[in-house]
mmCIF file of C-alpha atoms in Angstrom:
data_model
loop_
_atom_site.group_PDB
_atom_site.id
_atom_site.type_symbol
_atom_site.label_atom_id
_atom_site.label_comp_id
_atom_site.label_asym_id
_atom_site.label_seq_id
_atom_site.Cartn_x
_atom_site.Cartn_y
_atom_site.Cartn_z
ATOM 1 C CA MET Q 6 -27.608 80.601 96.726
ATOM 2 C CA SER Q 7 -26.940 77.819 94.259
ATOM 3 C CA HIS Q 8 -26.108 74.335 95.376
ATOM 4 C CA ALA Q 9 -24.443 71.477 93.531
ATOM 5 C CA PRO Q 10 -26.943 68.815 92.446
ATOM 6 C CA THR Q 11 -27.231 65.975 94.871
ATOM 7 C CA GLY Q 12 -25.755 62.631 93.898
ATOM 8 C CA VAL Q 13 -23.021 64.128 91.759
ATOM 9 C CA MET Q 14 -19.472 63.558 92.970
ATOM 10 C CA GLU Q 15 -16.847 66.087 92.053
ATOM 11 C CA ARG Q 16 -13.736 64.459 90.538
ATOM 12 C CA PRO Q 17 -10.442 65.694 91.895
ATOM 13 C CA SER Q 18 -8.342 67.436 89.336
ATOM 14 C CA PRO Q 19 -5.384 65.326 88.147
ATOM 15 C CA ALA Q 20 -2.217 66.173 89.911
ATOM 16 C CA SER Q 21 0.300 67.896 87.723
ATOM 17 C CA PRO Q 22 3.481 65.874 87.177
ATOM 18 C CA SER Q 23 6.288 66.889 89.391
ATOM 19 C CA PRO Q 24 9.305 68.397 87.697
ATOM 20 C CA LYS Q 25 11.478 65.505 88.979
ATOM 21 C CA SER Q 26 9.361 62.776 87.322
ATOM 22 C CA SER Q 27 9.288 64.547 83.976
ATOM 23 C CA LEU Q 28 13.062 64.527 83.721
ATOM 24 C CA GLY Q 29 14.853 61.461 82.369
ATOM 25 C CA SER Q 30 17.372 59.656 84.501
ATOM 26 C CA ARG Q 31 21.013 60.386 83.877
ATOM 27 C CA SER Q 32 22.941 57.978 81.686
ATOM 28 C CA LEU Q 33 26.435 57.707 80.263
ATOM 29 C CA PRO Q 34 27.039 58.541 76.588
ATOM 30 C CA ARG Q 35 26.977 55.677 74.109
ATOM 31 C CA LEU Q 36 30.699 56.001 73.442
ATOM 32 C CA ALA Q 37 31.576 55.966 77.139
ATOM 33 C CA PRO Q 38 32.961 52.359 77.043
ATOM 34 C CA LEU Q 39 35.321 53.371 74.257
ATOM 35 C CA GLY Q 40 36.571 56.290 76.334
ATOM 36 C CA PHE Q 41 36.977 54.002 79.336
ATOM 37 C CA ALA Q 42 39.029 51.607 77.196
ATOM 38 C CA VAL Q 43 41.333 54.374 75.952
ATOM 39 C CA VAL Q 44 41.895 55.719 79.456
ATOM 40 C CA SER Q 45 42.430 52.206 80.820
ATOM 41 C CA ILE Q 46 45.016 51.350 78.173
ATOM 42 C CA ALA Q 47 46.878 54.581 78.829
ATOM 43 C CA LEU Q 48 46.883 53.969 82.582
ATOM 44 C CA GLY Q 49 47.845 50.306 82.210
ATOM 45 C CA VAL Q 50 50.713 50.948 79.821
ATOM 46 C CA GLY Q 51 51.936 53.926 81.846
ATOM 47 C CA LEU Q 52 51.873 52.021 85.122
ATOM 48 C CA SER Q 53 53.596 49.007 83.548
ATOM 49 C CA LEU Q 54 56.365 51.145 82.064
ATOM 50 C CA ALA Q 55 56.834 52.969 85.343
ATOM 51 C CA ALA Q 56 57.142 49.635 87.160
ATOM 52 C CA GLY Q 57 59.600 48.327 84.569
ATOM 53 C CA TRP Q 58 57.339 45.533 83.250
ATOM 54 C CA GLU Q 59 58.160 44.648 79.660
ATOM 55 C CA SER Q 60 55.596 41.922 79.071
ATOM 56 C CA ARG Q 61 52.687 43.034 76.925
ATOM 57 C CA ILE Q 62 50.534 40.405 78.592
ATOM 58 C CA GLN Q 63 50.998 42.263 81.884
ATOM 59 C CA TRP Q 64 50.127 45.515 80.145
ATOM 60 C CA GLY Q 65 46.900 43.990 78.883
ATOM 61 C CA MET Q 66 45.909 42.503 82.240
ATOM 62 C CA ILE Q 67 46.534 45.786 84.095
ATOM 63 C CA SER Q 68 44.560 47.688 81.446
ATOM 64 C CA ALA Q 69 41.683 45.197 81.755
ATOM 65 C CA LEU Q 70 41.546 45.691 85.527
ATOM 66 C CA PHE Q 71 41.537 49.468 85.082
ATOM 67 C CA PHE Q 72 38.746 49.156 82.520
ATOM 68 C CA LEU Q 73 36.544 47.136 84.873
ATOM 69 C CA ALA Q 74 37.156 49.491 87.793
ATOM 70 C CA ILE Q 75 36.593 52.703 85.799
ATOM 71 C CA SER Q 76 33.420 51.334 84.186
ATOM 72 C CA TYR Q 77 31.924 50.330 87.524
ATOM 73 C CA VAL Q 78 32.815 53.534 89.377
ATOM 74 C CA ALA Q 79 31.730 55.882 86.591
ATOM 75 C CA THR Q 80 28.414 54.095 86.094
ATOM 76 C CA THR Q 81 27.733 54.110 89.837
ATOM 77 C CA VAL Q 82 28.367 57.857 90.078
ATOM 78 C CA VAL Q 83 26.462 58.902 86.954
ATOM 79 C CA GLU Q 84 23.633 56.345 86.858
ATOM 80 C CA ASN Q 85 23.053 53.965 89.765
ATOM 81 C CA GLN Q 86 24.490 50.860 91.352
ATOM 82 C CA ARG Q 87 22.132 48.528 89.504
ATOM 83 C CA GLN Q 88 23.275 49.817 86.120
ATOM 84 C CA ALA Q 89 26.861 49.669 87.370
ATOM 85 C CA LYS Q 90 26.544 45.944 88.105
ATOM 86 C CA ASP Q 91 25.023 45.373 84.688
ATOM 87 C CA ARG Q 92 27.836 47.287 82.988
ATOM 88 C CA LEU Q 93 30.426 45.412 85.074
ATOM 89 C CA ALA Q 94 29.038 42.066 83.921
ATOM 90 C CA THR Q 95 29.058 43.260 80.303
ATOM 91 C CA SER Q 96 32.620 44.523 80.661
ATOM 92 C CA VAL Q 97 33.765 41.188 82.111
ATOM 93 C CA MET Q 98 32.303 39.381 79.096
ATOM 94 C CA TRP Q 99 34.082 41.755 76.697
ATOM 95 C CA VAL Q 100 37.383 41.271 78.519
ATOM 96 C CA CYS Q 101 36.996 37.485 78.391
ATOM 97 C CA PHE Q 102 36.176 37.721 74.685
ATOM 98 C CA LEU Q 103 39.314 39.727 74.006
ATOM 99 C CA ILE Q 104 41.428 37.323 76.066
ATOM 100 C CA ALA Q 105 40.168 34.494 73.870
ATOM 101 C CA VAL Q 106 40.526 36.371 70.568
ATOM 102 C CA VAL Q 107 43.970 37.918 71.057
ATOM 103 C CA PRO Q 108 45.926 34.615 70.949
ATOM 104 C CA LEU Q 109 43.936 33.491 67.912
ATOM 105 C CA ALA Q 110 44.537 36.770 66.108
ATOM 106 C CA SER Q 111 48.215 36.655 67.032
ATOM 107 C CA LEU Q 112 48.555 33.104 65.698
ATOM 108 C CA LEU Q 113 46.741 33.997 62.485
ATOM 109 C CA TRP Q 114 48.852 37.108 61.955
ATOM 110 C CA THR Q 115 52.108 35.232 62.586
ATOM 111 C CA THR Q 116 51.096 32.482 60.149
ATOM 112 C CA ILE Q 117 50.197 35.011 57.458
ATOM 113 C CA VAL Q 118 53.431 36.972 57.867
ATOM 114 C CA ARG Q 119 55.696 33.913 57.995
ATOM 115 C CA GLY Q 120 53.805 31.914 55.375
ATOM 116 C CA ALA Q 121 53.484 34.702 52.813
ATOM 117 C CA GLU Q 122 57.275 34.871 52.514
ATOM 118 C CA ARG Q 123 57.391 31.411 50.908
ATOM 119 C CA LEU Q 124 53.929 31.023 49.411
ATOM 120 C CA ASP Q 125 53.894 31.524 45.639
ATOM 121 C CA GLY Q 126 52.904 29.748 42.446
ATOM 122 C CA TYR Q 127 56.007 27.561 42.441
ATOM 123 C CA PHE Q 128 55.289 26.367 45.984
ATOM 124 C CA LEU Q 129 51.739 25.339 45.047
ATOM 125 C CA THR Q 130 52.667 23.502 41.839
ATOM 126 C CA HIS Q 131 55.762 21.506 42.850
ATOM 127 C CA SER Q 132 56.407 18.584 45.185
ATOM 128 C CA MET Q 133 59.360 17.663 47.386
ATOM 129 C CA ALA Q 134 60.638 14.956 45.015
ATOM 130 C CA GLY Q 135 64.451 15.022 45.047
ATOM 131 C CA VAL Q 136 64.601 18.101 47.291
ATOM 132 C CA LEU Q 137 66.748 18.049 50.416
ATOM 133 C CA GLY Q 138 65.422 19.538 53.630
ATOM 134 C CA SER Q 139 68.030 22.286 53.664
ATOM 135 C CA GLU Q 140 67.262 23.435 50.106
ATOM 136 C CA ALA Q 141 64.995 26.394 49.516
ATOM 137 C CA SER Q 142 63.113 24.775 46.618
ATOM 138 C CA GLY Q 143 60.251 22.305 46.794
ATOM 139 C CA GLY Q 144 56.536 22.748 47.213
ATOM 140 C CA VAL Q 145 53.306 21.456 48.658
ATOM 141 C CA TYR Q 146 51.531 20.146 45.557
ATOM 142 C CA HIS Q 147 51.689 16.459 46.539
ATOM 143 C CA ALA Q 148 50.391 17.197 50.046
ATOM 144 C CA LEU Q 149 47.571 19.346 48.700
ATOM 145 C CA ILE Q 150 46.448 16.536 46.388
ATOM 146 C CA GLY Q 151 46.551 14.069 49.282
ATOM 147 C CA THR Q 152 44.462 16.309 51.524
ATOM 148 C CA LEU Q 153 41.834 16.899 48.837
ATOM 149 C CA GLU Q 154 41.513 13.198 48.036
ATOM 150 C CA GLN Q 155 41.484 11.961 51.629
ATOM 151 C CA VAL Q 156 39.022 14.594 52.816
ATOM 152 C CA GLY Q 157 36.894 14.040 49.702
ATOM 153 C CA ILE Q 158 36.634 10.291 50.301
ATOM 154 C CA ALA Q 159 35.806 10.842 53.970
ATOM 155 C CA THR Q 160 33.087 13.325 53.008
ATOM 156 C CA VAL Q 161 31.529 11.006 50.424
ATOM 157 C CA ILE Q 162 31.252 8.294 53.064
ATOM 158 C CA SER Q 163 30.370 10.415 56.101
ATOM 159 C CA ALA Q 164 27.817 12.850 54.707
ATOM 160 C CA PRO Q 165 25.199 10.256 53.604
ATOM 161 C CA LEU Q 166 25.685 8.102 56.708
ATOM 162 C CA GLY Q 167 25.466 11.082 59.034
ATOM 163 C CA LEU Q 168 22.429 12.505 57.245
ATOM 164 C CA LEU Q 169 20.507 9.220 57.273
ATOM 165 C CA THR Q 170 21.371 8.614 60.922
ATOM 166 C CA ALA Q 171 20.157 12.074 61.907
ATOM 167 C CA VAL Q 172 16.917 11.611 59.937
ATOM 168 C CA TYR Q 173 16.307 8.324 61.730
ATOM 169 C CA LEU Q 174 16.938 9.809 65.178
ATOM 170 C CA VAL Q 175 14.700 12.854 64.614
ATOM 171 C CA GLU Q 176 11.885 11.431 62.485
ATOM 172 C CA TYR Q 177 11.693 7.731 63.393
ATOM 173 C CA GLY Q 178 13.959 7.092 66.386
ATOM 174 C CA LYS Q 179 12.134 5.656 69.383
ATOM 175 C CA GLY Q 180 12.989 2.956 71.843
ATOM 176 C CA SER Q 181 16.210 1.221 72.771
ATOM 177 C CA LEU Q 182 17.773 1.319 69.302
ATOM 178 C CA ALA Q 183 17.516 5.107 69.089
ATOM 179 C CA ARG Q 184 18.968 5.463 72.582
ATOM 180 C CA ALA Q 185 21.840 3.140 71.678
ATOM 181 C CA VAL Q 186 22.591 5.087 68.484
ATOM 182 C CA THR Q 187 22.525 8.370 70.383
ATOM 183 C CA PHE Q 188 24.861 6.949 73.028
ATOM 184 C CA PHE Q 189 27.402 5.730 70.483
ATOM 185 C CA VAL Q 190 27.271 9.040 68.586
ATOM 186 C CA ASP Q 191 28.024 10.865 71.838
ATOM 187 C CA VAL Q 192 30.924 8.503 72.526
ATOM 188 C CA MET Q 193 32.320 8.899 69.012
ATOM 189 C CA THR Q 194 32.192 12.679 69.335
ATOM 190 C CA GLY Q 195 34.848 12.567 72.061
ATOM 191 C CA ILE Q 196 37.116 9.944 70.481
ATOM 192 C CA PRO Q 197 40.703 11.236 70.049
ATOM 193 C CA SER Q 198 41.992 11.116 66.500
ATOM 194 C CA ILE Q 199 44.812 8.744 67.462
ATOM 195 C CA VAL Q 200 42.245 6.169 68.622
ATOM 196 C CA ALA Q 201 40.499 6.290 65.257
ATOM 197 C CA GLY Q 202 43.874 5.831 63.576
ATOM 198 C CA LEU Q 203 44.732 2.851 65.792
ATOM 199 C CA PHE Q 204 41.373 1.238 65.021
ATOM 200 C CA ILE Q 205 41.976 1.394 61.267
ATOM 201 C CA LEU Q 206 45.585 0.332 61.809
ATOM 202 C CA SER Q 207 44.420 -2.825 63.584
ATOM 203 C CA ILE Q 208 42.189 -3.640 60.621
ATOM 204 C CA MET Q 209 45.148 -3.091 58.277
ATOM 205 C CA LEU Q 210 47.314 -5.491 60.274
ATOM 206 C CA ILE Q 211 44.584 -8.149 60.418
ATOM 207 C CA ALA Q 212 43.778 -7.892 56.698
ATOM 208 C CA ASN Q 213 47.424 -7.366 55.700
ATOM 209 C CA LEU Q 214 46.697 -4.084 53.919
ATOM 210 C CA GLU Q 215 49.267 -1.542 52.759
ATOM 211 C CA PRO Q 216 49.291 2.149 53.780
ATOM 212 C CA SER Q 217 47.285 4.334 51.418
ATOM 213 C CA GLY Q 218 45.212 7.459 51.314
ATOM 214 C CA LEU Q 219 42.064 5.345 51.644
ATOM 215 C CA MET Q 220 43.137 4.099 55.068
ATOM 216 C CA GLY Q 221 43.631 7.656 56.265
ATOM 217 C CA ALA Q 222 40.251 8.630 54.805
ATOM 218 C CA LEU Q 223 38.548 5.834 56.766
ATOM 219 C CA ALA Q 224 40.019 7.143 60.011
ATOM 220 C CA LEU Q 225 38.859 10.646 59.117
ATOM 221 C CA THR Q 226 35.412 9.198 58.409
ATOM 222 C CA ILE Q 227 35.176 7.920 61.990
ATOM 223 C CA LEU Q 228 35.941 11.424 63.230
ATOM 224 C CA MET Q 229 33.571 13.147 60.803
ATOM 225 C CA ILE Q 230 30.407 11.045 61.166
ATOM 226 C CA PRO Q 231 29.427 12.142 64.718
ATOM 227 C CA VAL Q 232 29.913 15.813 63.827
ATOM 228 C CA VAL Q 233 27.629 15.444 60.793
ATOM 229 C CA VAL Q 234 25.047 13.531 62.807
ATOM 230 C CA ARG Q 235 24.910 16.070 65.620
ATOM 231 C CA SER Q 236 24.773 19.155 63.380
ATOM 232 C CA THR Q 237 22.153 17.614 61.069
ATOM 233 C CA GLU Q 238 20.073 16.440 64.013
ATOM 234 C CA GLU Q 239 19.927 19.944 65.468
ATOM 235 C CA MET Q 240 18.985 21.443 62.115
ATOM 236 C CA LEU Q 241 16.167 18.947 61.613
ATOM 237 C CA LYS Q 242 14.807 19.707 65.080
ATOM 238 C CA LEU Q 243 14.547 23.388 64.115
ATOM 239 C CA VAL Q 244 12.097 22.608 61.308
ATOM 240 C CA PRO Q 245 8.604 23.553 62.610
ATOM 241 C CA ASN Q 246 6.286 20.596 63.210
ATOM 242 C CA GLU Q 247 3.511 22.572 61.523
ATOM 243 C CA LEU Q 248 5.205 21.985 58.169
ATOM 244 C CA ARG Q 249 5.258 18.226 58.751
ATOM 245 C CA GLU Q 250 1.641 18.189 59.944
ATOM 246 C CA ALA Q 251 0.448 20.256 56.973
ATOM 247 C CA SER Q 252 2.154 17.893 54.547
ATOM 248 C CA LEU Q 253 0.818 14.778 56.275
ATOM 249 C CA ALA Q 254 -2.690 16.289 56.384
ATOM 250 C CA LEU Q 255 -2.632 16.445 52.581
ATOM 251 C CA GLY Q 256 -2.105 12.709 52.455
ATOM 252 C CA ILE Q 257 1.601 12.833 51.551
ATOM 253 C CA PRO Q 258 3.601 9.858 52.904
ATOM 254 C CA LYS Q 259 6.071 10.534 55.673
ATOM 255 C CA TRP Q 260 9.135 9.611 53.614
ATOM 256 C CA ARG Q 261 8.087 12.060 50.918
ATOM 257 C CA THR Q 262 7.410 14.743 53.541
ATOM 258 C CA ILE Q 263 10.933 14.317 54.838
ATOM 259 C CA LEU Q 264 12.388 14.376 51.339
ATOM 260 C CA LYS Q 265 10.390 17.305 49.959
ATOM 261 C CA VAL Q 266 9.617 19.444 53.014
ATOM 262 C CA VAL Q 267 11.907 18.763 55.968
ATOM 263 C CA LEU Q 268 15.265 18.381 54.202
ATOM 264 C CA PRO Q 269 14.846 21.377 51.839
ATOM 265 C CA THR Q 270 13.920 23.548 54.815
ATOM 266 C CA ALA Q 271 17.028 22.525 56.767
ATOM 267 C CA ILE Q 272 19.430 22.124 53.832
ATOM 268 C CA GLY Q 273 21.280 25.358 54.610
ATOM 269 C CA GLY Q 274 22.130 24.336 58.166
ATOM 270 C CA ILE Q 275 22.918 20.776 57.098
ATOM 271 C CA THR Q 276 25.380 22.015 54.485
ATOM 272 C CA THR Q 277 27.013 24.287 57.044
ATOM 273 C CA GLY Q 278 27.400 21.376 59.443
ATOM 274 C CA VAL Q 279 29.001 19.193 56.773
ATOM 275 C CA MET Q 280 31.436 21.953 55.830
ATOM 276 C CA LEU Q 281 32.393 22.485 59.463
ATOM 277 C CA ALA Q 282 32.966 18.749 59.834
ATOM 278 C CA ILE Q 283 35.252 18.827 56.790
ATOM 279 C CA ALA Q 284 37.173 21.716 58.315
ATOM 280 C CA ARG Q 285 37.471 19.735 61.545
ATOM 281 C CA ILE Q 286 39.116 16.700 59.881
ATOM 282 C CA ALA Q 287 41.261 18.653 57.419
ATOM 283 C CA GLY Q 288 43.852 19.415 60.088
ATOM 284 C CA GLU Q 289 44.154 15.944 61.626
ATOM 285 C CA THR Q 290 47.721 14.631 61.683
ATOM 286 C CA ALA Q 291 47.878 11.542 63.907
ATOM 287 C CA PRO Q 292 45.767 9.202 61.711
ATOM 288 C CA ILE Q 293 47.731 10.244 58.612
ATOM 289 C CA ILE Q 294 51.064 9.504 60.275
ATOM 290 C CA LEU Q 295 49.867 6.013 61.228
ATOM 291 C CA LEU Q 296 48.005 5.048 58.075
ATOM 292 C CA VAL Q 297 49.343 7.041 55.123
ATOM 293 C CA PHE Q 298 53.038 7.203 56.043
ATOM 294 C CA GLY Q 299 53.695 10.285 53.893
ATOM 295 C CA SER Q 300 55.487 10.556 50.582
ATOM 296 C CA GLN Q 301 57.698 13.091 48.827
ATOM 297 C CA LEU Q 302 56.278 12.102 45.433
ATOM 298 C CA ILE Q 303 53.004 13.001 43.758
ATOM 299 C CA ASN Q 304 50.546 10.125 44.214
ATOM 300 C CA THR Q 305 47.139 10.779 42.709
ATOM 301 C CA ASN Q 306 45.853 7.270 43.501
ATOM 302 C CA PRO Q 307 44.475 7.203 47.071
ATOM 303 C CA PHE Q 308 43.871 3.442 46.901
ATOM 304 C CA GLU Q 309 47.489 2.407 46.475
ATOM 305 C CA GLY Q 310 50.774 3.591 47.921
ATOM 306 C CA ALA Q 311 51.739 6.138 50.529
ATOM 307 C CA GLN Q 312 50.440 9.691 50.282
ATOM 308 C CA SER Q 313 51.057 12.949 52.040
ATOM 309 C CA SER Q 314 48.706 15.618 53.381
ATOM 310 C CA LEU Q 315 48.995 19.202 54.504
ATOM 311 C CA PRO Q 316 49.082 18.440 58.263
ATOM 312 C CA PHE Q 317 51.638 15.652 57.732
ATOM 313 C CA TYR Q 318 53.693 17.931 55.474
ATOM 314 C CA ILE Q 319 53.798 20.620 58.176
ATOM 315 C CA TYR Q 320 54.884 18.069 60.787
ATOM 316 C CA GLU Q 321 57.486 16.614 58.412
ATOM 317 C CA GLN Q 322 59.040 19.963 57.515
ATOM 318 C CA TYR Q 323 59.128 21.140 61.110
ATOM 319 C CA LYS Q 324 60.854 17.909 62.131
ATOM 320 C CA ILE Q 325 63.684 18.531 59.641
ATOM 321 C CA GLY Q 326 64.772 21.584 61.642
ATOM 322 C CA GLU Q 327 66.280 23.667 58.818
ATOM 323 C CA ALA Q 328 65.480 27.297 58.065
ATOM 324 C CA ALA Q 329 64.152 26.408 54.622
ATOM 325 C CA SER Q 330 61.958 23.649 56.038
ATOM 326 C CA TYR Q 331 60.536 26.028 58.641
ATOM 327 C CA ASP Q 332 59.569 28.436 55.847
ATOM 328 C CA ARG Q 333 57.848 25.625 53.964
ATOM 329 C CA ALA Q 334 56.016 24.563 57.131
ATOM 330 C CA TRP Q 335 54.670 28.100 57.707
ATOM 331 C CA ALA Q 336 53.598 28.363 54.069
ATOM 332 C CA ALA Q 337 51.821 24.994 54.243
ATOM 333 C CA ALA Q 338 50.091 26.096 57.456
ATOM 334 C CA LEU Q 339 48.865 29.207 55.641
ATOM 335 C CA VAL Q 340 47.545 27.034 52.800
ATOM 336 C CA LEU Q 341 45.697 24.836 55.306
ATOM 337 C CA ILE Q 342 44.163 27.843 57.063
ATOM 338 C CA ALA Q 343 43.096 29.267 53.699
ATOM 339 C CA PHE Q 344 41.545 25.902 52.807
ATOM 340 C CA VAL Q 345 39.501 25.843 56.020
ATOM 341 C CA MET Q 346 38.463 29.492 55.646
ATOM 342 C CA ILE Q 347 37.318 28.896 52.081
ATOM 343 C CA LEU Q 348 35.196 25.969 53.276
ATOM 344 C CA ASN Q 349 33.611 28.157 55.953
ATOM 345 C CA LEU Q 350 32.860 30.901 53.437
ATOM 346 C CA VAL Q 351 31.329 28.366 51.055
ATOM 347 C CA ALA Q 352 29.215 26.972 53.895
ATOM 348 C CA ARG Q 353 27.947 30.441 54.801
ATOM 349 C CA GLY Q 354 27.168 31.188 51.163
ATOM 350 C CA ILE Q 355 25.235 27.956 50.692
ATOM 351 C CA ALA Q 356 23.378 28.451 53.970
ATOM 352 C CA ARG Q 357 22.299 31.936 52.916
ATOM 353 C CA TRP Q 358 21.395 30.765 49.416
ATOM 354 C CA LYS Q 359 19.332 27.789 50.620
ATOM 355 C CA ALA Q 360 17.759 29.543 53.600
ATOM 356 C CA PRO Q 361 13.945 29.539 53.489
ATOM 357 C CA LYS Q 362 12.601 32.693 51.900
ATOM 358 C CA THR Q 363 10.529 34.826 54.230
ATOM 359 C CA GLY Q 364 7.967 37.321 53.134
ATOM 360 C CA ARG Q 365 4.519 38.679 53.729
#
């Protein structure tokens, strides 16, 4: 009779996986949220019509509530309660996103539809000189020139000042001076545009200066500088310290490291920030009303005489109250939106073009 050798332990055979553990847990299809949305819209619209509600806002709110309820219940039944809570939180975020986007899309669509009726080559190449408010003629050329000149002057002043301030705060700023600069930048970020206009207006009254495009550009500069400083500061902070240390280890001075390493690395984000700051000041109206006064004539000299701008032109035409002036106001609003969108597209293009190249 054979015996197993002493000192040798027999290993238990591995247990075979149970059929339940080898099966994957149940989950909803990937397109389930889309199906929930369709069903929710149908139920929301049907219930609203049955109740006699004519407001589309009510339709949307009822549909959103149905969507949240259906998503939670279906996920609880098919998957589990933990996944249902996760899907409910995701659905709430999507609903909030749509609530924020729908008014913006509606405003953009209304501006395009109303503005396209009047926008043409004649409108872009003629001014309002000698045109009555009730007449259908006239254009936006003088306001477009004013906006380009005023925003251009503000950018020429603000971009270097904002860039140098951000470089100081990130690369050199320490102590009380840096804290004071940061504090005043934060304060300037929240300054209303009318306050900036009143500040320049007080200087005009003290120095006995006349309204001009330059005065409006100075007020826009006050509004633009903190935006440039903040955006540039964040972009410079994203530059890895290893790049600075490698450059300094080679014996390169700090100023040259900033000029040749730090700024080229962050130039894409800096350009985007400057473009966004330009878009932010392009629609300001209050400083222009106070400092530029508006003009129906073409004035290409921003240093002398009253000028107009696109925001002031929109306000002026709306104030007239005629059908023709309303059409011109919508068309000018469409031109302003196109101007801002072009700036954003240019900023994205420059950011992608100047982005650091990655590779193996």
